[in-house]
């Protein structure tokens, strides 16, 4: 339930927060900080989802949405994925069927969902507005003051802030405001991501295609320079294709999968049929940016914080693309729900924790996603051969009860995976576990218990030993004014100062 966000804990001081960016990351940030007890204004360019693309919603993101109270509203039409079918891009032959181990799903406590961005946007917009966030729709980009901590809108409205949250993307005004011309960001085009939707009624007449609408797995066609993901959406009324093409074509874009470079063209009749039925193509040239050292920056009297793809270059269509901004929002809100003072020292501590926790996690996930993307587009040869054998090793590890049919078979002869391939298979499963089992709430709580609570306790004991009957809880060590007081709800204790 929404009332249980952060266990009902709210900051004792309400700070003024302005969020720039009305997409999913901006809504997530606004909702999280409002529930943390702050006063939030969201400045959005338009009302509506920023794209029509599909969302990969792994279990770690489902956990956050469940705590926020939106899972029930979006799960009816969401596609619940139970595994992956890896298929050869040219021959359409099944390389490996990797079911999701039921115990892995049970351990994570949530399913793996696919849905449209519009479906999630509408629900998230409603709960964000219902939480009390003031949402302003602006057609012109606001102006950030360099002399004072405020944002000026096109009509002259001034929005002062203690926190400015940049959730408007890598090319948005917040990042441009922070990254000066003296610190240019190196941009390296890596791949083209292109997506398209197919009306399911066009597939029902063809038994070969109709079966794709009724599947419980995602299909991944793996080629030497192009990979294509396919899965049903909208209550299986539609089907979507997501293609990643490497290297980047000379024009830097692909407007239509039917016009992809010849070396990436599929030979599979089934995939050709799907592409011929596709419409409404959306293409994005993915550019990798150099990572930032921190995601929070001091303003004149406030703070500027980056979140989602404003802070890091997300790989479009990847498993982590949608979930990382929600993790950012959950952790930032959780940390700032623990404030009982607006002192600079207290806020700096929590913002440093935000940068530390998110930069490390994001780096690992981006590395993982790049490895997975590269694995799907290996050139023909020995490397691709071992990739396929490794996937079969993963299938074996993910299948609770093995049968002869589930084992790796090539040319009718059983092929025993090598120890190295078995180890790689274990690594891939562990990579999935790291993504799925991640809990943003636990991450903050672990940091709190490891770094904050011991100091709180030691300082609190020293305070009590030295000042029983002499000093009120509003004073700190040696009688000095308290910098900040923080309440740990889990331990149900109030520590005097540290």
GROMACS .gro file of C-alpha atoms in nm:
model
  498
    1UNK     CA    1   0.000   0.000   0.000
    2UNK     CA    2   0.113   0.355  -0.066
    3UNK     CA    3   0.090   0.439   0.307
    4UNK     CA    4   0.375   0.193   0.369
    5UNK     CA    5   0.627   0.377   0.154
    6UNK     CA    6   0.944   0.406   0.365
    7UNK     CA    7   0.752   0.226   0.644
    8UNK     CA    8   0.546   0.541   0.683
    9UNK     CA    9   0.856   0.741   0.785
   10UNK     CA   10   0.863   1.107   0.681
   11UNK     CA   11   1.125   1.377   0.713
   12UNK     CA   12   1.073   1.603   1.011
   13UNK     CA   13   1.172   1.902   0.796
   14UNK     CA   14   0.992   1.966   0.470
   15UNK     CA   15   1.225   2.091   0.200
   16UNK     CA   16   1.122   2.262  -0.125
   17UNK     CA   17   1.195   2.031  -0.417
   18UNK     CA   18   1.167   2.114  -0.787
   19UNK     CA   19   1.184   1.821  -1.029
   20UNK     CA   20   1.264   1.894  -1.394
   21UNK     CA   21   1.140   1.625  -1.632
   22UNK     CA   22   0.791   1.480  -1.666
   23UNK     CA   23   0.875   1.130  -1.789
   24UNK     CA   24   0.880   0.817  -1.576
   25UNK     CA   25   1.205   0.912  -1.393
   26UNK     CA   26   1.066   1.256  -1.306
   27UNK     CA   27   0.735   1.117  -1.183
   28UNK     CA   28   0.917   0.852  -0.979
   29UNK     CA   29   1.142   1.114  -0.818
   30UNK     CA   30   0.853   1.349  -0.745
   31UNK     CA   31   0.637   1.077  -0.589
   32UNK     CA   32   0.920   0.933  -0.379
   33UNK     CA   33   1.028   1.269  -0.236
   34UNK     CA   34   0.670   1.378  -0.170
   35UNK     CA   35   0.610   1.055   0.023
   36UNK     CA   36   0.934   1.122   0.211
   37UNK     CA   37   0.769   1.435   0.351
   38UNK     CA   38   0.892   1.710   0.122
   39UNK     CA   39   0.704   1.971  -0.083
   40UNK     CA   40   0.751   1.884  -0.451
   41UNK     CA   41   0.679   2.070  -0.774
   42UNK     CA   42   0.721   1.876  -1.098
   43UNK     CA   43   0.790   2.072  -1.416
   44UNK     CA   44   0.696   1.866  -1.721
   45UNK     CA   45   0.718   1.968  -2.085
   46UNK     CA   46   0.406   1.775  -2.182
   47UNK     CA   47   0.158   1.543  -2.019
   48UNK     CA   48   0.208   1.190  -2.141
   49UNK     CA   49   0.472   0.923  -2.181
   50UNK     CA   50   0.791   1.036  -2.348
   51UNK     CA   51   0.783   0.738  -2.585
   52UNK     CA   52   0.560   0.453  -2.700
   53UNK     CA   53   0.823   0.190  -2.639
   54UNK     CA   54   0.784  -0.121  -2.428
   55UNK     CA   55   0.922  -0.148  -2.077
   56UNK     CA   56   1.117  -0.438  -1.929
   57UNK     CA   57   1.006  -0.451  -1.566
   58UNK     CA   58   1.225  -0.696  -1.372
   59UNK     CA   59   1.135  -0.820  -1.022
   60UNK     CA   60   1.345  -0.556  -0.843
   61UNK     CA   61   1.138  -0.283  -1.011
   62UNK     CA   62   0.812  -0.469  -0.945
   63UNK     CA   63   0.898  -0.459  -0.573
   64UNK     CA   64   0.915  -0.079  -0.581
   65UNK     CA   65   0.593  -0.046  -0.779
   66UNK     CA   66   0.421  -0.281  -0.536
   67UNK     CA   67   0.529  -0.067  -0.239
   68UNK     CA   68   0.403   0.241  -0.422
   69UNK     CA   69   0.066   0.080  -0.484
   70UNK     CA   70   0.057   0.067  -0.864
   71UNK     CA   71   0.120  -0.299  -0.948
   72UNK     CA   72  -0.246  -0.396  -0.931
   73UNK     CA   73  -0.336  -0.122  -1.177
   74UNK     CA   74  -0.084  -0.224  -1.441
   75UNK     CA   75  -0.062  -0.602  -1.408
   76UNK     CA   76  -0.386  -0.688  -1.591
   77UNK     CA   77  -0.246  -0.625  -1.938
   78UNK     CA   78   0.120  -0.682  -1.857
   79UNK     CA   79   0.297  -0.980  -2.013
   80UNK     CA   80   0.430  -1.212  -1.742
   81UNK     CA   81   0.751  -1.364  -1.876
   82UNK     CA   82   0.856  -1.713  -1.763
   83UNK     CA   83   1.166  -1.761  -1.974
   84UNK     CA   84   1.368  -1.679  -2.285
   85UNK     CA   85   1.394  -1.861  -2.617
   86UNK     CA   86   1.728  -1.786  -2.782
   87UNK     CA   87   1.695  -1.833  -3.158
   88UNK     CA   88   1.940  -1.822  -3.449
   89UNK     CA   89   1.888  -1.499  -3.645
   90UNK     CA   90   1.932  -1.665  -3.987
   91UNK     CA   91   1.801  -2.020  -3.953
   92UNK     CA   92   1.531  -1.951  -3.688
   93UNK     CA   93   1.647  -2.264  -3.507
   94UNK     CA   94   1.612  -2.276  -3.130
   95UNK     CA   95   1.954  -2.245  -2.966
   96UNK     CA   96   1.840  -2.273  -2.605
   97UNK     CA   97   1.520  -2.246  -2.405
   98UNK     CA   98   1.605  -2.086  -2.070
   99UNK     CA   99   1.314  -2.108  -1.828
  100UNK     CA  100   1.313  -1.884  -1.525
  101UNK     CA  101   1.382  -2.108  -1.230
  102UNK     CA  102   1.070  -2.090  -1.005
  103UNK     CA  103   1.293  -2.069  -0.699
  104UNK     CA  104   1.466  -1.764  -0.849
  105UNK     CA  105   1.128  -1.595  -0.896
  106UNK     CA  106   1.022  -1.699  -0.545
  107UNK     CA  107   1.343  -1.564  -0.394
  108UNK     CA  108   1.294  -1.228  -0.563
  109UNK     CA  109   0.931  -1.224  -0.455
  110UNK     CA  110   0.807  -1.079  -0.785
  111UNK     CA  111   0.747  -1.180  -1.147
  112UNK     CA  112   0.916  -1.041  -1.458
  113UNK     CA  113   0.675  -0.815  -1.647
  114UNK     CA  114   0.665  -0.643  -1.986
  115UNK     CA  115   0.428  -0.352  -2.049
  116UNK     CA  116   0.396  -0.034  -2.251
  117UNK     CA  117   0.534   0.290  -2.116
  118UNK     CA  118   0.189   0.448  -2.148
  119UNK     CA  119   0.034   0.191  -1.914
  120UNK     CA  120   0.282   0.263  -1.637
  121UNK     CA  121   0.287   0.638  -1.699
  122UNK     CA  122  -0.088   0.682  -1.647
  123UNK     CA  123  -0.086   0.495  -1.316
  124UNK     CA  124   0.228   0.669  -1.191
  125UNK     CA  125   0.094   1.011  -1.290
  126UNK     CA  126  -0.225   0.949  -1.093
  127UNK     CA  127  -0.053   0.842  -0.772
  128UNK     CA  128   0.202   1.124  -0.800
  129UNK     CA  129  -0.069   1.385  -0.831
  130UNK     CA  130  -0.272   1.210  -0.561
  131UNK     CA  131   0.027   1.223  -0.325
  132UNK     CA  132   0.015   1.604  -0.341
  133UNK     CA  133   0.280   1.682  -0.600
  134UNK     CA  134   0.213   2.006  -0.785
  135UNK     CA  135   0.253   1.925  -1.156
  136UNK     CA  136   0.314   2.209  -1.401
  137UNK     CA  137   0.312   2.154  -1.776
  138UNK     CA  138   0.545   2.391  -1.960
  139UNK     CA  139   0.603   2.417  -2.334
  140UNK     CA  140   0.928   2.609  -2.290
  141UNK     CA  141   1.230   2.497  -2.094
  142UNK     CA  142   1.264   2.665  -1.753
  143UNK     CA  143   1.568   2.872  -1.663
  144UNK     CA  144   1.791   2.781  -1.370
  145UNK     CA  145   1.929   3.080  -1.183
  146UNK     CA  146   2.304   3.081  -1.126
  147UNK     CA  147   2.284   3.354  -0.861
  148UNK     CA  148   1.989   3.230  -0.659
  149UNK     CA  149   1.845   2.885  -0.597
  150UNK     CA  150   1.533   2.909  -0.806
  151UNK     CA  151   1.386   2.807  -1.141
  152UNK     CA  152   1.204   3.057  -1.360
  153UNK     CA  153   0.922   2.936  -1.587
  154UNK     CA  154   0.823   3.088  -1.922
  155UNK     CA  155   0.540   3.291  -1.765
  156UNK     CA  156   0.775   3.443  -1.509
  157UNK     CA  157   0.677   3.213  -1.223
  158UNK     CA  158   0.968   3.168  -0.982
  159UNK     CA  159   1.012   2.834  -0.807
  160UNK     CA  160   1.267   2.851  -0.521
  161UNK     CA  161   1.423   2.521  -0.420
  162UNK     CA  162   1.626   2.350  -0.154
  163UNK     CA  163   1.665   2.061  -0.397
  164UNK     CA  164   1.659   2.069  -0.776
  165UNK     CA  165   1.620   1.720  -0.923
  166UNK     CA  166   1.733   1.676  -1.283
  167UNK     CA  167   1.530   1.399  -1.448
  168UNK     CA  168   1.509   1.547  -1.797
  169UNK     CA  169   1.769   1.332  -1.975
  170UNK     CA  170   2.130   1.360  -2.086
  171UNK     CA  171   2.048   1.653  -2.314
  172UNK     CA  172   1.818   1.826  -2.066
  173UNK     CA  173   1.873   2.170  -1.914
  174UNK     CA  174   1.985   2.044  -1.573
  175UNK     CA  175   2.279   1.843  -1.701
  176UNK     CA  176   2.373   2.121  -1.945
  177UNK     CA  177   2.362   2.366  -1.654
  178UNK     CA  178   2.606   2.151  -1.455
  179UNK     CA  179   2.838   2.025  -1.728
  180UNK     CA  180   3.008   2.338  -1.857
  181UNK     CA  181   3.183   2.386  -2.190
  182UNK     CA  182   3.510   2.344  -2.003
  183UNK     CA  183   3.406   1.987  -1.916
  184UNK     CA  184   3.268   1.845  -2.241
  185UNK     CA  185   3.123   1.496  -2.234
  186UNK     CA  186   3.278   1.257  -2.484
  187UNK     CA  187   3.003   1.102  -2.697
  188UNK     CA  188   3.063   0.769  -2.868
  189UNK     CA  189   2.776   0.619  -3.072
  190UNK     CA  190   2.764   0.248  -2.989
  191UNK     CA  191   2.447   0.105  -3.138
  192UNK     CA  192   2.106   0.179  -3.284
  193UNK     CA  193   1.801   0.068  -3.092
  194UNK     CA  194   1.483   0.041  -3.298
  195UNK     CA  195   1.140  -0.075  -3.181
  196UNK     CA  196   0.810  -0.144  -3.356
  197UNK     CA  197   0.462  -0.265  -3.266
  198UNK     CA  198   0.254  -0.521  -3.456
  199UNK     CA  199  -0.123  -0.547  -3.442
  200UNK     CA  200  -0.192  -0.895  -3.306
  201UNK     CA  201  -0.491  -0.944  -3.536
  202UNK     CA  202  -0.250  -0.946  -3.831
  203UNK     CA  203  -0.062  -1.236  -3.672
  204UNK     CA  204  -0.360  -1.453  -3.581
  205UNK     CA  205  -0.418  -1.559  -3.942
  206UNK     CA  206  -0.073  -1.716  -3.958
  207UNK     CA  207  -0.030  -2.016  -3.720
  208UNK     CA  208   0.346  -1.967  -3.721
  209UNK     CA  209   0.307  -1.614  -3.592
  210UNK     CA  210  -0.002  -1.671  -3.378
  211UNK     CA  211   0.196  -1.897  -3.147
  212UNK     CA  212   0.420  -1.600  -3.060
  213UNK     CA  213   0.120  -1.418  -2.913
  214UNK     CA  214   0.035  -1.712  -2.688
  215UNK     CA  215   0.389  -1.777  -2.564
  216UNK     CA  216   0.511  -1.729  -2.209
  217UNK     CA  217   0.866  -1.651  -2.319
  218UNK     CA  218   1.056  -1.368  -2.482
  219UNK     CA  219   1.209  -1.462  -2.817
  220UNK     CA  220   1.562  -1.337  -2.885
  221UNK     CA  221   1.692  -1.372  -3.240
  222UNK     CA  222   2.073  -1.355  -3.227
  223UNK     CA  223   2.271  -1.242  -3.532
  224UNK     CA  224   2.624  -1.133  -3.611
  225UNK     CA  225   2.546  -0.760  -3.616
  226UNK     CA  226   2.181  -0.740  -3.513
  227UNK     CA  227   1.968  -0.892  -3.238
  228UNK     CA  228   1.589  -0.874  -3.214
  229UNK     CA  229   1.371  -0.922  -2.907
  230UNK     CA  230   1.004  -1.011  -2.951
  231UNK     CA  231   0.719  -1.044  -2.698
  232UNK     CA  232   0.343  -0.983  -2.668
  233UNK     CA  233   0.191  -0.675  -2.503
  234UNK     CA  234  -0.145  -0.515  -2.422
  235UNK     CA  235  -0.306  -0.833  -2.297
  236UNK     CA  236  -0.155  -1.020  -2.596
  237UNK     CA  237  -0.342  -0.796  -2.838
  238UNK     CA  238  -0.016  -0.668  -2.983
  239UNK     CA  239   0.341  -0.783  -3.037
  240UNK     CA  240   0.657  -0.576  -3.022
  241UNK     CA  241   1.000  -0.607  -3.180
  242UNK     CA  242   1.312  -0.448  -3.037
  243UNK     CA  243   1.625  -0.452  -3.250
  244UNK     CA  244   1.980  -0.355  -3.160
  245UNK     CA  245   2.214  -0.296  -3.454
  246UNK     CA  246   2.594  -0.275  -3.430
  247UNK     CA  247   2.806  -0.117  -3.553
  248UNK     CA  248   2.621   0.211  -3.596
  249UNK     CA  249   2.523   0.275  -3.962
  250UNK     CA  250   2.688   0.574  -4.126
  251UNK     CA  251   2.374   0.787  -4.100
  252UNK     CA  252   2.353   0.703  -3.729
  253UNK     CA  253   1.992   0.593  -3.745
  254UNK     CA  254   1.757   0.322  -3.871
  255UNK     CA  255   1.406   0.441  -3.943
  256UNK     CA  256   1.268   0.105  -4.049
  257UNK     CA  257   1.380  -0.248  -3.977
  258UNK     CA  258   1.300  -0.336  -4.336
  259UNK     CA  259   1.586  -0.107  -4.438
  260UNK     CA  260   1.851  -0.227  -4.195
  261UNK     CA  261   2.199  -0.291  -4.341
  262UNK     CA  262   2.226  -0.601  -4.560
  263UNK     CA  263   2.466  -0.772  -4.323
  264UNK     CA  264   2.200  -0.745  -4.048
  265UNK     CA  265   1.906  -0.863  -4.259
  266UNK     CA  266   1.742  -1.179  -4.124
  267UNK     CA  267   1.708  -1.493  -4.335
  268UNK     CA  268   1.440  -1.636  -4.105
  269UNK     CA  269   1.100  -1.642  -4.277
  270UNK     CA  270   0.924  -1.592  -3.945
  271UNK     CA  271   1.126  -1.284  -3.856
  272UNK     CA  272   1.083  -1.146  -4.208
  273UNK     CA  273   0.706  -1.183  -4.171
  274UNK     CA  274   0.711  -0.998  -3.840
  275UNK     CA  275   0.917  -0.713  -3.981
  276UNK     CA  276   0.685  -0.682  -4.281
  277UNK     CA  277   0.388  -0.643  -4.046
  278UNK     CA  278   0.562  -0.389  -3.823
  279UNK     CA  279   0.471  -0.024  -3.810
  280UNK     CA  280   0.540   0.284  -3.599
  281UNK     CA  281   0.915   0.238  -3.581
  282UNK     CA  282   1.105   0.435  -3.319
  283UNK     CA  283   1.483   0.448  -3.344
  284UNK     CA  284   1.745   0.583  -3.106
  285UNK     CA  285   2.117   0.603  -3.159
  286UNK     CA  286   2.266   0.505  -2.824
  287UNK     CA  287   2.559   0.720  -2.718
  288UNK     CA  288   2.782   0.629  -2.427
  289UNK     CA  289   2.879   0.912  -2.196
  290UNK     CA  290   3.172   0.930  -1.960
  291UNK     CA  291   3.046   0.857  -1.609
  292UNK     CA  292   3.017   1.139  -1.360
  293UNK     CA  293   3.209   1.129  -1.032
  294UNK     CA  294   2.904   1.242  -0.834
  295UNK     CA  295   2.531   1.282  -0.883
  296UNK     CA  296   2.475   1.569  -0.640
  297UNK     CA  297   2.616   1.919  -0.657
  298UNK     CA  298   2.596   2.218  -0.423
  299UNK     CA  299   2.401   2.520  -0.541
  300UNK     CA  300   2.411   2.862  -0.372
  301UNK     CA  301   2.209   2.756  -0.069
  302UNK     CA  302   2.060   2.435  -0.201
  303UNK     CA  303   2.151   2.121  -0.390
  304UNK     CA  304   2.118   1.990  -0.745
  305UNK     CA  305   2.075   1.615  -0.782
  306UNK     CA  306   2.075   1.401  -1.096
  307UNK     CA  307   1.859   1.095  -1.141
  308UNK     CA  308   1.792   0.833  -1.410
  309UNK     CA  309   1.930   0.887  -1.758
  310UNK     CA  310   2.023   1.244  -1.663
  311UNK     CA  311   2.291   1.092  -1.443
  312UNK     CA  312   2.395   0.796  -1.655
  313UNK     CA  313   2.375   0.686  -2.017
  314UNK     CA  314   2.115   0.408  -2.023
  315UNK     CA  315   2.119   0.134  -2.285
  316UNK     CA  316   1.775   0.157  -2.454
  317UNK     CA  317   1.570  -0.160  -2.447
  318UNK     CA  318   1.790  -0.321  -2.182
  319UNK     CA  319   1.658  -0.498  -1.875
  320UNK     CA  320   1.791  -0.219  -1.651
  321UNK     CA  321   1.675   0.073  -1.867
  322UNK     CA  322   1.345   0.123  -1.688
  323UNK     CA  323   1.432  -0.003  -1.340
  324UNK     CA  324   1.745   0.200  -1.262
  325UNK     CA  325   1.562   0.538  -1.240
  326UNK     CA  326   1.308   0.382  -1.004
  327UNK     CA  327   1.588   0.249  -0.787
  328UNK     CA  328   1.742   0.599  -0.790
  329UNK     CA  329   1.412   0.754  -0.683
  330UNK     CA  330   1.344   0.496  -0.413
  331UNK     CA  331   1.689   0.531  -0.257
  332UNK     CA  332   1.693   0.912  -0.274
  333UNK     CA  333   1.348   0.930  -0.114
  334UNK     CA  334   1.440   0.674   0.153
  335UNK     CA  335   1.753   0.864   0.249
  336UNK     CA  336   1.578   1.202   0.262
  337UNK     CA  337   1.288   1.059   0.463
  338UNK     CA  338   1.539   1.028   0.751
  339UNK     CA  339   1.606   1.401   0.786
  340UNK     CA  340   1.515   1.580   1.108
  341UNK     CA  341   1.729   1.885   1.033
  342UNK     CA  342   1.798   2.097   0.726
  343UNK     CA  343   2.161   2.143   0.825
  344UNK     CA  344   2.412   2.133   0.542
  345UNK     CA  345   2.613   1.856   0.710
  346UNK     CA  346   2.317   1.624   0.743
  347UNK     CA  347   2.203   1.673   0.384
  348UNK     CA  348   2.556   1.633   0.249
  349UNK     CA  349   2.595   1.303   0.430
  350UNK     CA  350   2.279   1.160   0.277
  351UNK     CA  351   2.352   1.292  -0.071
  352UNK     CA  352   2.701   1.145  -0.062
  353UNK     CA  353   2.542   0.813   0.031
  354UNK     CA  354   2.304   0.849  -0.265
  355UNK     CA  355   2.590   0.903  -0.509
  356UNK     CA  356   2.797   0.621  -0.363
  357UNK     CA  357   2.518   0.365  -0.361
  358UNK     CA  358   2.385   0.450  -0.706
  359UNK     CA  359   2.713   0.497  -0.894
  360UNK     CA  360   2.840   0.157  -0.787
  361UNK     CA  361   2.515  -0.024  -0.864
  362UNK     CA  362   2.466   0.156  -1.197
  363UNK     CA  363   2.820   0.081  -1.311
  364UNK     CA  364   2.770  -0.291  -1.244
  365UNK     CA  365   2.436  -0.299  -1.423
  366UNK     CA  366   2.562  -0.104  -1.725
  367UNK     CA  367   2.859  -0.337  -1.754
  368UNK     CA  368   2.627  -0.635  -1.732
  369UNK     CA  369   2.390  -0.494  -1.995
  370UNK     CA  370   2.675  -0.418  -2.238
  371UNK     CA  371   2.808  -0.771  -2.201
  372UNK     CA  372   2.463  -0.919  -2.265
  373UNK     CA  373   2.409  -0.695  -2.569
  374UNK     CA  374   2.747  -0.791  -2.714
  375UNK     CA  375   2.677  -1.161  -2.657
  376UNK     CA  376   2.364  -1.136  -2.868
  377UNK     CA  377   2.551  -0.997  -3.171
  378UNK     CA  378   2.865  -1.210  -3.195
  379UNK     CA  379   3.014  -1.281  -3.536
  380UNK     CA  380   2.986  -1.631  -3.678
  381UNK     CA  381   3.261  -1.859  -3.560
  382UNK     CA  382   3.406  -2.024  -3.254
  383UNK     CA  383   3.304  -1.744  -3.015
  384UNK     CA  384   2.941  -1.768  -3.122
  385UNK     CA  385   2.961  -2.148  -3.094
  386UNK     CA  386   3.078  -2.129  -2.733
  387UNK     CA  387   2.814  -1.861  -2.661
  388UNK     CA  388   2.542  -2.102  -2.770
  389UNK     CA  389   2.686  -2.385  -2.560
  390UNK     CA  390   2.702  -2.152  -2.261
  391UNK     CA  391   2.335  -2.060  -2.306
  392UNK     CA  392   2.251  -2.429  -2.301
  393UNK     CA  393   2.451  -2.457  -1.979
  394UNK     CA  394   2.240  -2.174  -1.837
  395UNK     CA  395   1.926  -2.360  -1.947
  396UNK     CA  396   2.041  -2.666  -1.757
  397UNK     CA  397   2.103  -2.464  -1.442
  398UNK     CA  398   1.764  -2.291  -1.469
  399UNK     CA  399   1.568  -2.612  -1.529
  400UNK     CA  400   1.468  -2.768  -1.195
  401UNK     CA  401   1.422  -3.121  -1.331
  402UNK     CA  402   1.645  -3.218  -1.620
  403UNK     CA  403   1.529  -3.444  -1.897
  404UNK     CA  404   1.722  -3.572  -2.196
  405UNK     CA  405   1.529  -3.328  -2.416
  406UNK     CA  406   1.648  -3.034  -2.208
  407UNK     CA  407   2.015  -3.124  -2.250
  408UNK     CA  408   2.238  -2.979  -2.517
  409UNK     CA  409   2.198  -3.169  -2.843
  410UNK     CA  410   2.384  -3.098  -3.168
  411UNK     CA  411   2.343  -3.317  -3.477
  412UNK     CA  412   2.166  -3.572  -3.261
  413UNK     CA  413   2.471  -3.627  -3.038
  414UNK     CA  414   2.476  -3.521  -2.672
  415UNK     CA  415   2.731  -3.248  -2.617
  416UNK     CA  416   2.871  -3.216  -2.265
  417UNK     CA  417   2.949  -2.855  -2.176
  418UNK     CA  418   3.305  -2.783  -2.073
  419UNK     CA  419   3.386  -2.676  -1.718
  420UNK     CA  420   3.446  -2.323  -1.847
  421UNK     CA  421   3.104  -2.310  -2.014
  422UNK     CA  422   2.938  -2.446  -1.700
  423UNK     CA  423   3.116  -2.175  -1.502
  424UNK     CA  424   3.002  -1.909  -1.750
  425UNK     CA  425   2.649  -2.044  -1.720
  426UNK     CA  426   2.668  -2.006  -1.341
  427UNK     CA  427   2.802  -1.652  -1.384
  428UNK     CA  428   2.507  -1.556  -1.606
  429UNK     CA  429   2.259  -1.696  -1.356
  430UNK     CA  430   2.434  -1.506  -1.075
  431UNK     CA  431   2.416  -1.191  -1.290
  432UNK     CA  432   2.039  -1.237  -1.312
  433UNK     CA  433   2.019  -1.292  -0.937
  434UNK     CA  434   2.211  -0.970  -0.871
  435UNK     CA  435   1.958  -0.779  -1.077
  436UNK     CA  436   1.644  -0.956  -0.959
  437UNK     CA  437   1.717  -0.984  -0.588
  438UNK     CA  438   1.829  -0.625  -0.547
  439UNK     CA  439   1.611  -0.438  -0.299
  440UNK     CA  440   1.657  -0.061  -0.282
  441UNK     CA  441   1.510  -0.053   0.069
  442UNK     CA  442   1.759  -0.308   0.195
  443UNK     CA  443   2.044  -0.118   0.030
  444UNK     CA  444   1.968   0.198   0.229
  445UNK     CA  445   1.904   0.007   0.550
  446UNK     CA  446   2.233  -0.180   0.518
  447UNK     CA  447   2.421   0.145   0.463
  448UNK     CA  448   2.242   0.302   0.759
  449UNK     CA  449   2.318   0.014   0.995
  450UNK     CA  450   2.679  -0.013   0.881
  451UNK     CA  451   2.785   0.350   0.873
  452UNK     CA  452   2.537   0.563   1.067
  453UNK     CA  453   2.390   0.362   1.351
  454UNK     CA  454   2.724   0.264   1.516
  455UNK     CA  455   2.828   0.630   1.526
  456UNK     CA  456   2.488   0.733   1.655
  457UNK     CA  457   2.504   0.476   1.932
  458UNK     CA  458   2.859   0.556   2.040
  459UNK     CA  459   2.794   0.930   2.043
  460UNK     CA  460   2.461   0.880   2.216
  461UNK     CA  461   2.618   0.670   2.492
  462UNK     CA  462   2.893   0.927   2.541
  463UNK     CA  463   2.636   1.206   2.558
  464UNK     CA  464   2.430   1.028   2.816
  465UNK     CA  465   2.735   0.937   3.028
  466UNK     CA  466   2.860   1.296   3.031
  467UNK     CA  467   2.542   1.493   3.050
  468UNK     CA  468   2.260   1.309   3.227
  469UNK     CA  469   2.049   1.577   3.392
  470UNK     CA  470   2.269   1.854   3.251
  471UNK     CA  471   2.190   1.865   2.883
  472UNK     CA  472   1.874   1.839   2.677
  473UNK     CA  473   1.853   1.627   2.359
  474UNK     CA  474   1.872   1.949   2.159
  475UNK     CA  475   2.244   1.975   2.241
  476UNK     CA  476   2.531   1.780   2.097
  477UNK     CA  477   2.871   1.665   2.215
  478UNK     CA  478   3.042   1.867   2.485
  479UNK     CA  479   2.744   2.100   2.499
  480UNK     CA  480   2.782   2.223   2.142
  481UNK     CA  481   2.467   2.289   1.934
  482UNK     CA  482   2.339   1.976   1.764
  483UNK     CA  483   2.405   1.966   1.392
  484UNK     CA  484   2.125   1.722   1.325
  485UNK     CA  485   1.916   1.455   1.488
  486UNK     CA  486   1.810   1.142   1.303
  487UNK     CA  487   1.552   0.888   1.406
  488UNK     CA  488   1.605   0.524   1.316
  489UNK     CA  489   1.254   0.381   1.286
  490UNK     CA  490   1.369   0.022   1.262
  491UNK     CA  491   1.549   0.041   1.596
  492UNK     CA  492   1.282   0.266   1.751
  493UNK     CA  493   1.543   0.484   1.918
  494UNK     CA  494   1.622   0.852   1.894
  495UNK     CA  495   1.991   0.925   1.907
  496UNK     CA  496   2.074   1.258   2.058
  497UNK     CA  497   2.351   1.375   1.829
  498UNK     CA  498   2.669   1.281   1.648
   0.00000   0.00000   0.00000
